[in-house]
Tab-separated table of C-alpha atoms in Angstrom:
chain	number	residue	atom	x	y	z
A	1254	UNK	CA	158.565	113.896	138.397
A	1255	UNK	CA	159.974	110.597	138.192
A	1256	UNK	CA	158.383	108.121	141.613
A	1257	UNK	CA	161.200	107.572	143.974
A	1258	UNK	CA	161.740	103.802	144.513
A	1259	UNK	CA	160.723	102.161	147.640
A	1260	UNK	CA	163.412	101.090	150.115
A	1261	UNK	CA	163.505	98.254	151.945
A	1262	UNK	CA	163.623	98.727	155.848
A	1263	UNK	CA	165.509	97.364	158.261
A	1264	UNK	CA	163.164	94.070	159.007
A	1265	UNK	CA	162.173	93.424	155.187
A	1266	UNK	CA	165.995	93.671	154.432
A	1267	UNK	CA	167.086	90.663	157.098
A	1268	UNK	CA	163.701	88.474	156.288
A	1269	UNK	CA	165.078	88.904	152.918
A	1270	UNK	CA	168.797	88.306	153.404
A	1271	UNK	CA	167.878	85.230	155.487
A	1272	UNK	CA	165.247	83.487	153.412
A	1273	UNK	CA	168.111	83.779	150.193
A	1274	UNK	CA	170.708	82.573	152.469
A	1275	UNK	CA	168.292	79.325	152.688
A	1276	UNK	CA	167.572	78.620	149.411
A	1277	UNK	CA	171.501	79.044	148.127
A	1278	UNK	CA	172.426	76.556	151.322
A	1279	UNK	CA	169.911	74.170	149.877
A	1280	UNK	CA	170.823	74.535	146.099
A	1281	UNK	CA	174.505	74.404	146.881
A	1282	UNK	CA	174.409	77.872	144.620
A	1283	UNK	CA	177.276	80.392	145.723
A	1284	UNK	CA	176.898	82.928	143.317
A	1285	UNK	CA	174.607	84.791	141.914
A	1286	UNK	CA	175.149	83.177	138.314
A	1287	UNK	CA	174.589	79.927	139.815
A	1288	UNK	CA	171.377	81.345	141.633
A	1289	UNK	CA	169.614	82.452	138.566
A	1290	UNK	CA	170.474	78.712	136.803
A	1291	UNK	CA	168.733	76.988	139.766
A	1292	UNK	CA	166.014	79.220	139.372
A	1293	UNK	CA	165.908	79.458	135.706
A	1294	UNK	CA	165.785	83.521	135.415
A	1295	UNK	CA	168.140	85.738	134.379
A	1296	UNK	CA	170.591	87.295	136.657
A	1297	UNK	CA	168.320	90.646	136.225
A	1298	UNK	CA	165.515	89.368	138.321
A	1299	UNK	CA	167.863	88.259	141.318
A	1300	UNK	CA	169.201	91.527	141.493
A	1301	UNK	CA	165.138	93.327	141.129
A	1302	UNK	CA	164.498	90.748	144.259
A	1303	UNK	CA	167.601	92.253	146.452
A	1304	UNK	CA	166.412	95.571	145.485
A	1305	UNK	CA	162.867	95.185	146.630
A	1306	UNK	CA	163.517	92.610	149.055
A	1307	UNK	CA	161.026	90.322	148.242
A	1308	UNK	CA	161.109	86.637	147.092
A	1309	UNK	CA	158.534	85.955	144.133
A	1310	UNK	CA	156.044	83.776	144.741
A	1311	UNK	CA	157.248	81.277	141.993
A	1312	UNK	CA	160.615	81.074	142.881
A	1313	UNK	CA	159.315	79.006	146.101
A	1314	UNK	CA	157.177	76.935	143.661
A	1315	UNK	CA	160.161	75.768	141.620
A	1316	UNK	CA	162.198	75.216	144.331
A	1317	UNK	CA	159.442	72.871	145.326
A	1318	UNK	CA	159.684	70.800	142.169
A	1319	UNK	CA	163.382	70.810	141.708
A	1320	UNK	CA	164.334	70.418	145.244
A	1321	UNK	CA	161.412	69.352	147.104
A	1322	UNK	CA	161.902	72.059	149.768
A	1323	UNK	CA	159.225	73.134	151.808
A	1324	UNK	CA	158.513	76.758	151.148
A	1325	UNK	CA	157.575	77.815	154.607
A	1326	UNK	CA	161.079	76.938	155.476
A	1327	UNK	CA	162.843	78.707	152.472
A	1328	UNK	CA	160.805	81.849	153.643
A	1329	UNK	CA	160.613	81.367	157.553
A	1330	UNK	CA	162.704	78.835	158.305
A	1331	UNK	CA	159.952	76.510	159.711
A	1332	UNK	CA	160.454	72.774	159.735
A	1333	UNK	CA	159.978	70.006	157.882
A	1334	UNK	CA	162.994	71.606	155.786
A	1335	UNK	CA	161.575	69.149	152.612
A	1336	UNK	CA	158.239	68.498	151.827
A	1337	UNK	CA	159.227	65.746	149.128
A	1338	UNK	CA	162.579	64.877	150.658
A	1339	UNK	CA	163.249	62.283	147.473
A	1340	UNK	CA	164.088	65.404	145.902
A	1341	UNK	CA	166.585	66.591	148.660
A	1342	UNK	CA	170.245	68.010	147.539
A	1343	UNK	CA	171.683	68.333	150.320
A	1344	UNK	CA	170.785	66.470	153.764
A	1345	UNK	CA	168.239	68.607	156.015
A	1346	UNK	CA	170.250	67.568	159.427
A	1347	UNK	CA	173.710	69.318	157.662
A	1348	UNK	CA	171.248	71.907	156.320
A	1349	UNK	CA	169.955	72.144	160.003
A	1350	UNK	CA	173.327	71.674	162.137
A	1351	UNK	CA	175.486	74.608	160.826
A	1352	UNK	CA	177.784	75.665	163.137
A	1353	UNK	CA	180.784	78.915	163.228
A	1354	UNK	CA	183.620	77.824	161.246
A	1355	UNK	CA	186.567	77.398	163.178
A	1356	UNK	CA	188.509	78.947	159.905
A	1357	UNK	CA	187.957	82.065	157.565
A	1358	UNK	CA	186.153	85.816	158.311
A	1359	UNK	CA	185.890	86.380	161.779
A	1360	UNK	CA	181.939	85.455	162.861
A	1361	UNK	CA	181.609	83.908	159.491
A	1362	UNK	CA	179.361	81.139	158.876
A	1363	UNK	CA	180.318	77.210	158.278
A	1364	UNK	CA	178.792	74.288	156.938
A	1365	UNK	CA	178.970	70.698	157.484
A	1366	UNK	CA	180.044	68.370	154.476
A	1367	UNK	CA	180.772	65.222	154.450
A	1368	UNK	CA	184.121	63.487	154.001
A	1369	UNK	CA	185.487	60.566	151.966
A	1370	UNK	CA	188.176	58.174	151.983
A	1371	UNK	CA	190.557	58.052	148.949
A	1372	UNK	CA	189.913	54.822	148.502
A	1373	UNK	CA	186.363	55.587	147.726
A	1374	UNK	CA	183.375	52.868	148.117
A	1375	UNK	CA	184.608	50.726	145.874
A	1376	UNK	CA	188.250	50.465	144.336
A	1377	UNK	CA	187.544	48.256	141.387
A	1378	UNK	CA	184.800	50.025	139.937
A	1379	UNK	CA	185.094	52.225	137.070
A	1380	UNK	CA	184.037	55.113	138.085
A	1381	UNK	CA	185.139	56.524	141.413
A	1382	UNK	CA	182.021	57.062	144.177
A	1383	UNK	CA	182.665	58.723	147.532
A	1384	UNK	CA	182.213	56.972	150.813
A	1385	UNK	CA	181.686	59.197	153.915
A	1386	UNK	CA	184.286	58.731	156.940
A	1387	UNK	CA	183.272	61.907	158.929
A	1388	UNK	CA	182.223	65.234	158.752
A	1389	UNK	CA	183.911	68.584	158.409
A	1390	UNK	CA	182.680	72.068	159.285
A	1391	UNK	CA	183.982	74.510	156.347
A	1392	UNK	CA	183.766	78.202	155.460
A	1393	UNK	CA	181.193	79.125	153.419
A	1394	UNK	CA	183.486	80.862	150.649
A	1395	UNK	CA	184.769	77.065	150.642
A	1396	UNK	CA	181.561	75.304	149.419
A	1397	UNK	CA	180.453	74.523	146.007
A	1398	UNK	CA	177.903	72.983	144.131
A	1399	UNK	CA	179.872	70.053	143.507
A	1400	UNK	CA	182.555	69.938	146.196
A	1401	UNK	CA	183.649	66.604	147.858
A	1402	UNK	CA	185.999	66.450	150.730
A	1403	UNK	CA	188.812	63.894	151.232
A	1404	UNK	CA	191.198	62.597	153.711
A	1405	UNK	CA	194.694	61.950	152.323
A	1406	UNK	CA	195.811	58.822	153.279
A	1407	UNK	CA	199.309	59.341	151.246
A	1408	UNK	CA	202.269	61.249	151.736
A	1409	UNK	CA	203.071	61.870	147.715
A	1410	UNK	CA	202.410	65.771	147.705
A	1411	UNK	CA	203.804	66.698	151.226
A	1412	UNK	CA	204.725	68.736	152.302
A	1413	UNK	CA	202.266	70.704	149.987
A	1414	UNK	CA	199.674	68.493	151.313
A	1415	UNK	CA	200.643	66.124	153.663
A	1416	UNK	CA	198.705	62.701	155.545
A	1417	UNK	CA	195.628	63.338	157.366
A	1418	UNK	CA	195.198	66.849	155.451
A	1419	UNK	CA	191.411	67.388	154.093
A	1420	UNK	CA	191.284	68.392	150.640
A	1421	UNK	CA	188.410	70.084	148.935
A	1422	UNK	CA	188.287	69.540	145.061
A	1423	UNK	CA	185.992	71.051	142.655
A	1424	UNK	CA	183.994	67.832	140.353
A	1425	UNK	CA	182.748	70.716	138.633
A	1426	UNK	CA	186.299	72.000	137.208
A	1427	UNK	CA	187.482	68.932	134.371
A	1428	UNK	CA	190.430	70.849	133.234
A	1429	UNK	CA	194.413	70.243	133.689
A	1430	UNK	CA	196.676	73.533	133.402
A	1431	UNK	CA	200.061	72.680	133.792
A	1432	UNK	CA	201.072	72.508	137.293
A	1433	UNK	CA	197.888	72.323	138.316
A	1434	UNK	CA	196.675	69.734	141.849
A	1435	UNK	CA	194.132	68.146	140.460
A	1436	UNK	CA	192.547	64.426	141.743
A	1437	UNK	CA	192.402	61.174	139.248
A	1438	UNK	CA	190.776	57.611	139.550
A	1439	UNK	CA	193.265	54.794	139.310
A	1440	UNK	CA	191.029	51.472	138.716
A	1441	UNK	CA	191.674	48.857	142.153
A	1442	UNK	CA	194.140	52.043	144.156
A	1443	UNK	CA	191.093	54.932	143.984
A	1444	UNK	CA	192.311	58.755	144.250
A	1445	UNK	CA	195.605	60.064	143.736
A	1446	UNK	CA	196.004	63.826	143.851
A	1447	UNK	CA	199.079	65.065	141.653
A	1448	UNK	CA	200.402	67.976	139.465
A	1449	UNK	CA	199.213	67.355	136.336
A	1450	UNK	CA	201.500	68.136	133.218
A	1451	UNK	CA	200.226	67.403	129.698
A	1452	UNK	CA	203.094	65.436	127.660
A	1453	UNK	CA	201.981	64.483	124.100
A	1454	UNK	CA	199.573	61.870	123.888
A	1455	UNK	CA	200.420	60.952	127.562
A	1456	UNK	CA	199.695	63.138	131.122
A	1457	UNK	CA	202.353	63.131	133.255
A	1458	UNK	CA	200.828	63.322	137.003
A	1459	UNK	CA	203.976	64.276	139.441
A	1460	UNK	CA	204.679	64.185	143.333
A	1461	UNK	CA	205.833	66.789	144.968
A	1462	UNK	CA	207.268	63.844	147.255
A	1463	UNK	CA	210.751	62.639	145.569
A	1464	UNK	CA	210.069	59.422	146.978
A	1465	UNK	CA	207.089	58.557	145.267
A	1466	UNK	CA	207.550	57.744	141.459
A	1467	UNK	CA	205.584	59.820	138.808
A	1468	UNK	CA	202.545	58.491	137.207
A	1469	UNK	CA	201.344	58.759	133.416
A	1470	UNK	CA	197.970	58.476	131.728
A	1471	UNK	CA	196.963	57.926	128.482
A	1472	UNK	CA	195.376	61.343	127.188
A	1473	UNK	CA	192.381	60.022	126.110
A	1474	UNK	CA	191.893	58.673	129.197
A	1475	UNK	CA	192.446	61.473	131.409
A	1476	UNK	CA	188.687	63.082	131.024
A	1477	UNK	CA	186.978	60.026	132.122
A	1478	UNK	CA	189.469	59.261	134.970
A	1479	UNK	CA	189.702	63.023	136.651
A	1480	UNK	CA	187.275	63.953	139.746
A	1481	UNK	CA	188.297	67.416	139.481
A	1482	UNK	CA	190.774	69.978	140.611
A	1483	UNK	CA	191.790	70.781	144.519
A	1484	UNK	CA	190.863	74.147	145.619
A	1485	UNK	CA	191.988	74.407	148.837
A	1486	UNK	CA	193.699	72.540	151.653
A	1487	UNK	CA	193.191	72.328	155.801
A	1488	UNK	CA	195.633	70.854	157.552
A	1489	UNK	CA	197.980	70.816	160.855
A	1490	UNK	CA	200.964	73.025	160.206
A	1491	UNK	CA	202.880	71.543	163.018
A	1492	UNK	CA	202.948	68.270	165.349
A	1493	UNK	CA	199.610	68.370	167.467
């Protein structure tokens, strides 16, 4: 007869489900597809970990080397969170100062990001570099690996979006469907977020505000100019 497999009890399971919970938070990894890049194995060997709720040994020693993370935190969540913090991601006092989200699943966790201007650190550079204001504690199911957070400072897409709103955009997502909000880098002005509408040889970028003019861009310009595509918006419904 075939040997049953072991199961994991109730202590292994939440060591387990705790120590993972770590290492995605300092990878910036929200799926499992993105957990098996950062690790370099195939999506196989995250799910044989889940099932016998242990973390190989080796997984801690690349995490080392690509993140510089201390693997006596990634397993037990002992400090110093970095052992070569040159190497650090993501900043161990965010890592460290997680808080409930105000917003999302009932009990469900949050994390602080940081959040930029639209104007950016410096408006007459080429390419467009954030410059942290403030932080903003956000859902989990809102993070990515390459999200940035902005204030809106313009009143072109209300009331869709309107001033003061915080606006999470993808870097990682380059594309422009029709229609779609997506942010772009205008040399000496810095972000403008718009719905993007491919015209020719030209994009059109439109507010949903009639009394701000439409923009164009060259097409061939459009790659090097976008920041990415906004995935969600928080914002006051009503006067405060």
């Amino acid at each position: 007869m075939p040997k049953k497999k072991r199961r994991c009890d109730e202590a292994q399971l939440k060591w387990f489900e705790e120590a993972l919970e770590r290492i995605k938070k300092a990878t910036g990894a929200r799926t499992q597809v993105q957990l098996a890049e950062v690790l370099d194995v195939r999506q196989s060997s995250i799910s044989d970990a889940k099932r016998r709720c242990s973390i190989p040994a080796d997984w801690f020693l690349k995490l080392y080397r690509s993140h510089g993370l201390d693997p006596d935190w990634l397993s037990e969540g002992v400090e110093p969170v970095y052992i070569n913090a040159d190497k650090a991601k993501v900043p161990a006092d965010t890592l460290l100062r997680e808080t409930p989200a105000p917003y999302g699943r009932m009990n469900s966790r949050g994390r602080l990001v940081p959040v930029s201007t639209m104007a950016g650190a410096d408006k007459d550079a080429a390419q467009w570099e954030p410059k942290s204001i403030e932080e903003l504690s956000v859902p989990e199911s809102f993070c990515r690996p390459k999200l940035l957070v902005v204030k809106v400072d313009s009143a072109s897409m209300d009331p869709v979006i309107t001033r003061g709103a915080f606006v999470g955009i993808d870097r990682d997502q380059s594309e422009h469907p029709d229609g779609d909000l997506c942010a772009v880098h205008f040399p000496h002005q810095g972000l403008t977020i718009r719905r993007v509408f491919h015209q020719g040889d030209t994009f059109l970028l439109k507010a949903d505000n009639d009394q701000y003019s439409d923009l164009t861009i060259p097409a061939e310009e459009m790659n090097d100019r976008t920041v990415g595509r906004v995935i969600w918006v928080l914002q006051n419904l009503a006067p405060m």
